[in-house]
Short mmCIF file of C-alpha atoms and ligand atoms in Angstrom, two decimals:
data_model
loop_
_atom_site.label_atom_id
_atom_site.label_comp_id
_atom_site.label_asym_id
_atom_site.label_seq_id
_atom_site.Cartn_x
_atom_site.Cartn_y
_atom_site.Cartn_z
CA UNK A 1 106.70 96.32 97.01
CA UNK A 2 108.63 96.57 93.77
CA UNK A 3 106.36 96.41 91.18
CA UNK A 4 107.19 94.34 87.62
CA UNK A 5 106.17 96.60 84.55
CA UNK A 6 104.71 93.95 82.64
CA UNK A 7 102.15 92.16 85.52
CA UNK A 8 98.73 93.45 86.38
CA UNK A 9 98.79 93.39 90.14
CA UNK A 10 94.73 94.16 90.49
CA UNK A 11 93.60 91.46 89.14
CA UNK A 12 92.43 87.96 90.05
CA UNK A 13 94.56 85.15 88.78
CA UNK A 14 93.85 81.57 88.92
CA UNK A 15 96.48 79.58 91.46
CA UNK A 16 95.45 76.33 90.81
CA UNK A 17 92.85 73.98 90.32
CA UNK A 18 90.23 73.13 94.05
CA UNK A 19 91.38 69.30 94.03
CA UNK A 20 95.11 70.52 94.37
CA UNK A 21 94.48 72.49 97.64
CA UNK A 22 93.58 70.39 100.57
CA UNK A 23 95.02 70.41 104.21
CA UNK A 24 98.78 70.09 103.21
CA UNK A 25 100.70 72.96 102.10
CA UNK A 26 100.78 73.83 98.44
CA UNK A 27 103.76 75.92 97.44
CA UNK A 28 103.25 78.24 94.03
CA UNK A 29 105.24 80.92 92.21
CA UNK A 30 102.28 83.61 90.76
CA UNK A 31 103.58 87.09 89.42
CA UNK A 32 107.17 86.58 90.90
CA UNK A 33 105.59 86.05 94.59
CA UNK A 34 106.11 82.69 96.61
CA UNK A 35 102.74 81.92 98.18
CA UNK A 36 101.47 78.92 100.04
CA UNK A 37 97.77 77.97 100.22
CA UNK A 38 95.61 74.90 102.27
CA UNK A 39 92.29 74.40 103.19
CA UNK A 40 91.02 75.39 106.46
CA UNK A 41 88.95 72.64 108.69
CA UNK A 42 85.63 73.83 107.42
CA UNK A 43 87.30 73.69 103.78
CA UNK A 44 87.55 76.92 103.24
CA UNK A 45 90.57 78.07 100.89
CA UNK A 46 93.81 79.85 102.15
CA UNK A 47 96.60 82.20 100.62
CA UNK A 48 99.29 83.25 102.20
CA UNK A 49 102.95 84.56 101.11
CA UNK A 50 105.14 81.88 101.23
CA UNK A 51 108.20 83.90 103.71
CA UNK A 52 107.95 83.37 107.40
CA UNK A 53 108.73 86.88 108.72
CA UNK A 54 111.51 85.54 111.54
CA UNK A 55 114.14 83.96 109.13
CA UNK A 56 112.73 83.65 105.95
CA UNK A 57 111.99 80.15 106.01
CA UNK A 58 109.07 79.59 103.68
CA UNK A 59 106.09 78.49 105.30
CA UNK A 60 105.20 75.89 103.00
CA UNK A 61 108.27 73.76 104.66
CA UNK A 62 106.15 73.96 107.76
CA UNK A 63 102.65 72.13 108.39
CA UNK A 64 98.86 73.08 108.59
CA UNK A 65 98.21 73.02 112.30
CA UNK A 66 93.87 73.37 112.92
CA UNK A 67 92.79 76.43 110.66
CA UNK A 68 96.96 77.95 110.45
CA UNK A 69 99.97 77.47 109.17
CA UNK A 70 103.49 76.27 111.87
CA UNK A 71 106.37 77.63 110.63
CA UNK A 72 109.09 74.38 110.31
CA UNK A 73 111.77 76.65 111.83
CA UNK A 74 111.31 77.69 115.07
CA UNK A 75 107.38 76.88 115.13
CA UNK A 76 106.00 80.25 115.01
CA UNK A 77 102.07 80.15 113.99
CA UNK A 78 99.87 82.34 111.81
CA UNK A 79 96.33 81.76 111.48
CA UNK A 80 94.22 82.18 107.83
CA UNK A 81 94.66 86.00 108.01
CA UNK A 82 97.93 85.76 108.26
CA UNK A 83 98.48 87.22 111.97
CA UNK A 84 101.00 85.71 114.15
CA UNK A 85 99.57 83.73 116.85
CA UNK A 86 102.33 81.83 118.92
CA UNK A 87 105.98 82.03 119.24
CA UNK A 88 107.55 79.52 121.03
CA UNK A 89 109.29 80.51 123.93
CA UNK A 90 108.44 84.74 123.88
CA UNK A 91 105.49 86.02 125.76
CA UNK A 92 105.11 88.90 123.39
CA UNK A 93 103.58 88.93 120.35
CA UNK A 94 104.12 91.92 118.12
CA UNK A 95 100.67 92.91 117.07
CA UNK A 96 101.88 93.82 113.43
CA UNK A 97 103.48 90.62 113.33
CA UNK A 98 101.79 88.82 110.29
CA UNK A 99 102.06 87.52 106.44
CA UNK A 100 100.69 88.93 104.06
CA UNK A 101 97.06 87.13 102.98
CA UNK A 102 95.45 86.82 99.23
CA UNK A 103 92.38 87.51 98.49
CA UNK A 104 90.81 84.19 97.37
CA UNK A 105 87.59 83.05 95.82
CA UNK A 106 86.56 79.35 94.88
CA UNK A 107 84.70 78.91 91.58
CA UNK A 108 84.70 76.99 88.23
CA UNK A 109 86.33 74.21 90.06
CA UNK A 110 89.41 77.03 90.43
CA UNK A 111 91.12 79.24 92.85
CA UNK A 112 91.65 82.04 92.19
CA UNK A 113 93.76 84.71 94.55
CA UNK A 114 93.74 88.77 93.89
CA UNK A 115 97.15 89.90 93.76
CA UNK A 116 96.77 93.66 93.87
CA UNK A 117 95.29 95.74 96.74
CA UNK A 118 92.61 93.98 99.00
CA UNK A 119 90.02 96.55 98.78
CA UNK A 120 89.64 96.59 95.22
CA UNK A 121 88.75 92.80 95.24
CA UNK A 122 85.64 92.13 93.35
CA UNK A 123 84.62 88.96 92.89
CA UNK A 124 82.51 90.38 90.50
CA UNK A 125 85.58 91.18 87.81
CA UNK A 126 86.04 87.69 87.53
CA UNK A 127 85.07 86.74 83.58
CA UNK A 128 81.80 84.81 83.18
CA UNK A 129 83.74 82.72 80.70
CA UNK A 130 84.12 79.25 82.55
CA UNK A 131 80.50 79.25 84.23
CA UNK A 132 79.04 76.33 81.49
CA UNK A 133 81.87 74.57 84.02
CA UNK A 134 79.07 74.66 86.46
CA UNK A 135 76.31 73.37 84.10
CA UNK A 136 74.86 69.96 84.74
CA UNK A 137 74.37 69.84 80.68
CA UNK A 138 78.53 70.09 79.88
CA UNK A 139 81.20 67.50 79.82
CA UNK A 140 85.18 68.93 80.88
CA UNK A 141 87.84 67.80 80.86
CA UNK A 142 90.84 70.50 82.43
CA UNK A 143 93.99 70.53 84.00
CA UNK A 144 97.29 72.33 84.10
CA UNK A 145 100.35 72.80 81.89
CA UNK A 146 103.35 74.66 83.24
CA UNK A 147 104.26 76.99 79.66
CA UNK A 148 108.22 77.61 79.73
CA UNK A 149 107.29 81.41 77.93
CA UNK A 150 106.28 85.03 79.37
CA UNK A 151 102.45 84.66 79.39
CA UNK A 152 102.03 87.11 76.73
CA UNK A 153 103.51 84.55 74.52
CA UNK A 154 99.90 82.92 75.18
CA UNK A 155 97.82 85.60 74.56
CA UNK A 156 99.49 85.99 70.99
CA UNK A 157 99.10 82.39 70.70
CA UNK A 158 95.03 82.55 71.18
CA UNK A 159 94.11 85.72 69.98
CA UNK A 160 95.95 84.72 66.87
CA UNK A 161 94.04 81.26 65.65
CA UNK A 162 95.11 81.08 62.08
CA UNK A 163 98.03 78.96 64.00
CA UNK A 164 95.82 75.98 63.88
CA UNK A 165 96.60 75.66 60.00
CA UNK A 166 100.32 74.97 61.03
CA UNK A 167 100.81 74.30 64.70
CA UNK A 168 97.69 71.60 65.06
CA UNK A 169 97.34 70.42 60.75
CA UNK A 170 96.96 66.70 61.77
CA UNK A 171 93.65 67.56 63.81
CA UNK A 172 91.66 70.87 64.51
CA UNK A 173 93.75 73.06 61.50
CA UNK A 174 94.17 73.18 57.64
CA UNK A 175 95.24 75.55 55.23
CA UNK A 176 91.67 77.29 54.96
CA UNK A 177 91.47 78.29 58.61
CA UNK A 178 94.66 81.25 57.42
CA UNK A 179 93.69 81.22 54.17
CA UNK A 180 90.31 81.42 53.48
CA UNK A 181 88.65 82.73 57.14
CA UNK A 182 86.89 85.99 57.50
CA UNK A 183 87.75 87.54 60.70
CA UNK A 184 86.51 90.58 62.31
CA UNK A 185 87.64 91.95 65.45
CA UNK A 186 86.25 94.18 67.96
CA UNK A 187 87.30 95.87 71.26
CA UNK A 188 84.76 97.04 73.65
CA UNK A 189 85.65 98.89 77.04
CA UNK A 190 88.97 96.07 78.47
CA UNK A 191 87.40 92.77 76.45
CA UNK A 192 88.23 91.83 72.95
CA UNK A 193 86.48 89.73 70.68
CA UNK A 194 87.59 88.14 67.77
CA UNK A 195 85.10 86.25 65.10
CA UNK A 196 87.03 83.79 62.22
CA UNK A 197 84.27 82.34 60.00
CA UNK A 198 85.41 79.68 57.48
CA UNK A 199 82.98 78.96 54.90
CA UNK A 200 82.26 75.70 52.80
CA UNK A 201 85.84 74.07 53.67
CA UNK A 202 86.29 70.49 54.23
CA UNK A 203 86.51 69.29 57.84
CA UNK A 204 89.67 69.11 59.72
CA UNK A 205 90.16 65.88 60.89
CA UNK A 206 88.87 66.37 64.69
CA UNK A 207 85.91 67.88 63.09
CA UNK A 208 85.17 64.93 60.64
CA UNK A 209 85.46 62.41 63.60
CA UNK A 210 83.57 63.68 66.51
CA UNK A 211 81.15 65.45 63.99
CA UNK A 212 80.81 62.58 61.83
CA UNK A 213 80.82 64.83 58.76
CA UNK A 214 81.36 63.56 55.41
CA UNK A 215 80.82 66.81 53.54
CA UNK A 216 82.39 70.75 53.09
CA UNK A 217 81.29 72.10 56.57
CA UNK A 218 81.01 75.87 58.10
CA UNK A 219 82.78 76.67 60.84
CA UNK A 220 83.71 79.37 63.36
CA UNK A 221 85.74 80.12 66.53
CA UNK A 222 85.10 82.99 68.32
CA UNK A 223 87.99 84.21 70.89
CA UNK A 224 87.27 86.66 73.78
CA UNK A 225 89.73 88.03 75.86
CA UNK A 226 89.28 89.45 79.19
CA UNK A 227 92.31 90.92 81.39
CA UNK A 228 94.40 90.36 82.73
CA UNK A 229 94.69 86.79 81.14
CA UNK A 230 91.31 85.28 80.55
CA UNK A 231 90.57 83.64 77.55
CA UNK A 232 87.24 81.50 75.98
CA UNK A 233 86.74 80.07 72.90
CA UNK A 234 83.86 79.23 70.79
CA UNK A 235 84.12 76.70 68.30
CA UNK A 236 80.95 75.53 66.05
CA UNK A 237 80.67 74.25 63.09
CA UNK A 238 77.49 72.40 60.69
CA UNK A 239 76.93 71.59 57.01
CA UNK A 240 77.91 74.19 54.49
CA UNK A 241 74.59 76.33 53.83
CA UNK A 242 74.69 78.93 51.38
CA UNK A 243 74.90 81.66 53.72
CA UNK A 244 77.77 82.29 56.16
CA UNK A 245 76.86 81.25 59.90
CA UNK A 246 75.35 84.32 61.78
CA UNK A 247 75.82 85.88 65.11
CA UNK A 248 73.49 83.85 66.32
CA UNK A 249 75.41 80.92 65.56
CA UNK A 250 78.73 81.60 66.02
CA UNK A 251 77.13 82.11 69.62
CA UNK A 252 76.49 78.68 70.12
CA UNK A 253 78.36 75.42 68.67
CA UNK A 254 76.14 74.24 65.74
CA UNK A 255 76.50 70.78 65.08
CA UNK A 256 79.63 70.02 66.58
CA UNK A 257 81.87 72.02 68.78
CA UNK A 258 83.42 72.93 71.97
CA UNK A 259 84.61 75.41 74.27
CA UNK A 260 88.23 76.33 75.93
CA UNK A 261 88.63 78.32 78.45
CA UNK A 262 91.79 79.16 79.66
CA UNK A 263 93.21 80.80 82.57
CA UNK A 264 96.64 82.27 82.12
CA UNK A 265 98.71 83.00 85.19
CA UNK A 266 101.95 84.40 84.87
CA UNK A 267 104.63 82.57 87.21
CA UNK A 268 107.38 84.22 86.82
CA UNK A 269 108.78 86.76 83.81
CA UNK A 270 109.39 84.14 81.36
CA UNK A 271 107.18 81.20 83.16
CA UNK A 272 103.60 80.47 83.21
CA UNK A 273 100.65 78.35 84.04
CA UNK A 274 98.34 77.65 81.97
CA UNK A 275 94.77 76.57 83.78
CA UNK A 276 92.79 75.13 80.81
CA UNK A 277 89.38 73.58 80.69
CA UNK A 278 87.54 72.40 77.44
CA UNK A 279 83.90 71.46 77.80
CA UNK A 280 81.23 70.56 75.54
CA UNK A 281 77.08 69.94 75.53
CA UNK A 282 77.30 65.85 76.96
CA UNK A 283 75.32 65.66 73.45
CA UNK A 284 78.27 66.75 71.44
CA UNK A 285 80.32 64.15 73.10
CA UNK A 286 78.44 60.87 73.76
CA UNK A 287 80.43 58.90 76.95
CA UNK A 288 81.95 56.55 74.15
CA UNK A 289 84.04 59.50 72.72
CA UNK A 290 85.58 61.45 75.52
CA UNK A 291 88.59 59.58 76.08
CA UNK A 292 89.46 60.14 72.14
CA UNK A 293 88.36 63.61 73.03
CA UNK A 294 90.48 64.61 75.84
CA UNK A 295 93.86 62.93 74.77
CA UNK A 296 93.59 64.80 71.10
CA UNK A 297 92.64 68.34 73.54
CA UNK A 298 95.46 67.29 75.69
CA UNK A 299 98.00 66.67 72.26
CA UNK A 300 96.63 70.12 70.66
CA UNK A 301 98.07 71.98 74.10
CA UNK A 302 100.65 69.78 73.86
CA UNK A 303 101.78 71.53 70.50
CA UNK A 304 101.01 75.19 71.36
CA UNK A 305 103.49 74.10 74.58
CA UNK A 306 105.94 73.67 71.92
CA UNK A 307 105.92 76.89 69.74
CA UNK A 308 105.64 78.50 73.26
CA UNK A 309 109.35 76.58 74.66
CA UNK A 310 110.93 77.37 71.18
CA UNK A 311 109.92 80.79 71.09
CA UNK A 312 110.90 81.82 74.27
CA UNK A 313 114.27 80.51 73.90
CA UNK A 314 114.78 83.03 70.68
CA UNK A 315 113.05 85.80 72.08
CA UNK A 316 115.47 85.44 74.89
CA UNK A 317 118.98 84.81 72.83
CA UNK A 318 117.61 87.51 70.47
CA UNK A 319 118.08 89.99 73.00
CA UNK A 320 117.66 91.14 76.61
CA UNK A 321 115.08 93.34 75.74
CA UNK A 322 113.65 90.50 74.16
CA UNK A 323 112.52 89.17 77.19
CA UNK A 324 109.27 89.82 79.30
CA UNK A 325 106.83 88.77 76.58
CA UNK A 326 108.66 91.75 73.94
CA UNK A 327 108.91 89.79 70.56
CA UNK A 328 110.05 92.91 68.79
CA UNK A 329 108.41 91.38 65.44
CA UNK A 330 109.58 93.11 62.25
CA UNK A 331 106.03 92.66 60.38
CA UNK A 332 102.54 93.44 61.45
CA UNK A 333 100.10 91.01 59.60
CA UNK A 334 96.37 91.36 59.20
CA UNK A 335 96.34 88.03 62.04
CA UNK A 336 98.00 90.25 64.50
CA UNK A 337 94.99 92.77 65.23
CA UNK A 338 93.63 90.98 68.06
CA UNK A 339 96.79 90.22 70.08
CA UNK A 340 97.99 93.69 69.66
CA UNK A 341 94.65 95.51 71.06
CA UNK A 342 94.27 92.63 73.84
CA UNK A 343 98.04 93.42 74.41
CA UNK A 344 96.73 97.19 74.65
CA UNK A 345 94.01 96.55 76.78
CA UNK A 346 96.22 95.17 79.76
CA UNK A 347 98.94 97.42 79.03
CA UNK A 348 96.68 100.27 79.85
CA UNK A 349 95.30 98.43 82.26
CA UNK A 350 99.27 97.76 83.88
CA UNK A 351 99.86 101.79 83.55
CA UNK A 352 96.65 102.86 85.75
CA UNK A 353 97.92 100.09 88.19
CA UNK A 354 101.54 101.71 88.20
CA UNK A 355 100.13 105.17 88.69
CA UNK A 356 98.52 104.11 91.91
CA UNK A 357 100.97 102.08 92.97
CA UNK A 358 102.20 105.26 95.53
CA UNK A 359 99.52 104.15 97.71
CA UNK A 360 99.78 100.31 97.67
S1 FES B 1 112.06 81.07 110.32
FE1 FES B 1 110.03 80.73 110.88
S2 FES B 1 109.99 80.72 112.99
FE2 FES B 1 112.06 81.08 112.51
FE1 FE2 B 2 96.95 76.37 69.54
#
């Protein structure tokens, strides 16, 4: 296999979201690979490569047939491992006849396939980031927005908050979250953590609504990164006290806050999806407020969606090099520290992968 300089291959990635994946074939694009994926009878998830190995046919054109997948072809079946079980009409079967199988693990109301080498699956390297998902005390709302940009378009976009004073003004920004935040960053072994404290400010709009807030408030948002494109992020906020908020509570959500958590899965070079959820304690965000809630979430991703289409477009007529998530940006700012060592993270992270790659 050809291998694309800018993917991580070992690596799990989430391919979509558990209600999307039932006993019909689901076709998906994820690091430039076609795969297909169902449910077997006992539920159980399935990834396969989306190619039928006779003619090419992709096997998502065919049908689930008890726990495999019928080619719509000429009817050849695999079954979940991806072995060849039946061709119609030859007595033979070549033994190494199969499709290549994912990988796949079920969890934070996600699936998520490993794309690299089987035997370096851990289910264990998958981020701890969405398990409040699985907390009784949380309320979510999640879904899925196909992002028309290189995913590391994305990771600039939320290692980078001091957007929200521009790109998202009319609810979770102002001017004080770029102008008057203290931010520290830190890297430790391949996760990144960024801390923006902005003191005695008054509250953005979202903020003064759900918070109910009618004074200067403290607040924080505190990004981690984890590769290859796993994101959470804190946000907290109470009444302005006369010291700044400490590690303790930039660790939880203070008064009023939330949590996003997104999963970013690259689809193609300059494609990607974006698996989001954005929770919150149920007492944060009484049952009267969560419709208000998720449509002002879902219009916040709506505008990052926007810088992310516009961008890519001028990254692309810039230049051909300016492709594959390469901005070639003329000016470092102070903001930019956390994208660029997350950005260093996976690329070191890409370059073990492509030193091994003799022996994939
Ligand atoms: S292309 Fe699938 S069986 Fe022929
Ligand atoms: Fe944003």
């Amino acid at each position: 296999m050809e291998e694309s300089e800018t993917f991580l291959h070992n690596g799990w990635y989430v391919i979509a979201m558990s209600q999307e994946v039932t006993r019909d074939l689901l076709p998906r694009m994820v690091l430039n690979e076609p795969l297909v994926m169902y449910r077997t009878q006992a539920g159980v998830p399935v990834v396969l490569e989306d190619y039928c190995p006779h003619r090419l046919l992709p096997l998502s054109k065919g049908c689930v047939v008890g726990d495999g997948v019928q080619c719509g072809y000429h009817g050849m079946q695999f079954d979940p491992n991806g072995h060849c079980i039946n061709i119609p009409g030859e007595e033979r079967i070549p033994r190494d006849l199969k499709v290549r199988r994912y990988p796949v693990v079920e969890k934070h109301r996600w699936i998520y396939a490993w794309m690299g080498k089987p035997e370096l699956a851990d289910p264990k390297l998958i981020p701890e980031y969405a398990d409040p998902t699985e907390s009784a005390g949380w309320h979510h709302v999640s879904g899925l927005f196909p992002a028309r940009c290189n995913y590391l378009l994305i990771l600039d976009n939320i290692m980078d908050l001091s957007h929200l004073a521009f790109v998202h003004a009319g609810s979770v920004g102002d001017a004080s979250i770029a102008d008057k935040a203290v931010v520290e960053t830190s890297t430790q072994g391949d996760r990144v953590r960024v801390v923006r404290r902005t003191c005695n400010v008054p509250a953005a709009s979202t903020y003064a609504h759900f918070g109910k807030y009618r004074g200067n408030i403290d607040r924080w948002q505190v990004t981690e990164y984890a590769p290859p494109a796993f994101f959470l992020v804190n946000n907290g906020s109470k009444p302005t006290a006369p010291t700044p908020p400490s590690e303790g509570d930039v660790s939880g959500n203070g008064m009023w806050g939330f949590q996003v958590y997104h999963a970013i899965t690259p689809e193609t070079e300059n494609t990607s999806h974006d698996f989001w959820t954005i929770g919150a304690p149920v007492e944060m965000l009484p049952a009267d407020a969560r419709e208000k809630f998720k449509n002002t979430m879902e219009g916040i991703l709506d505008e990052d969606r926007g810088v992310y289409d516009a961008q890519q477009k001028a990254v692309e007529a810039k230049s051909p090099l300016g492709r594959a998530g390469r901005v070639q940006s003329r000016i470092a700012l102070k903001g930019d520290k956390a994208l660029v060592a997350a950005r260093r993270v996976l690329q070191t992270k890409i370059n073990a992968d492509r030193r091994g790659v003799a022996g994939k």
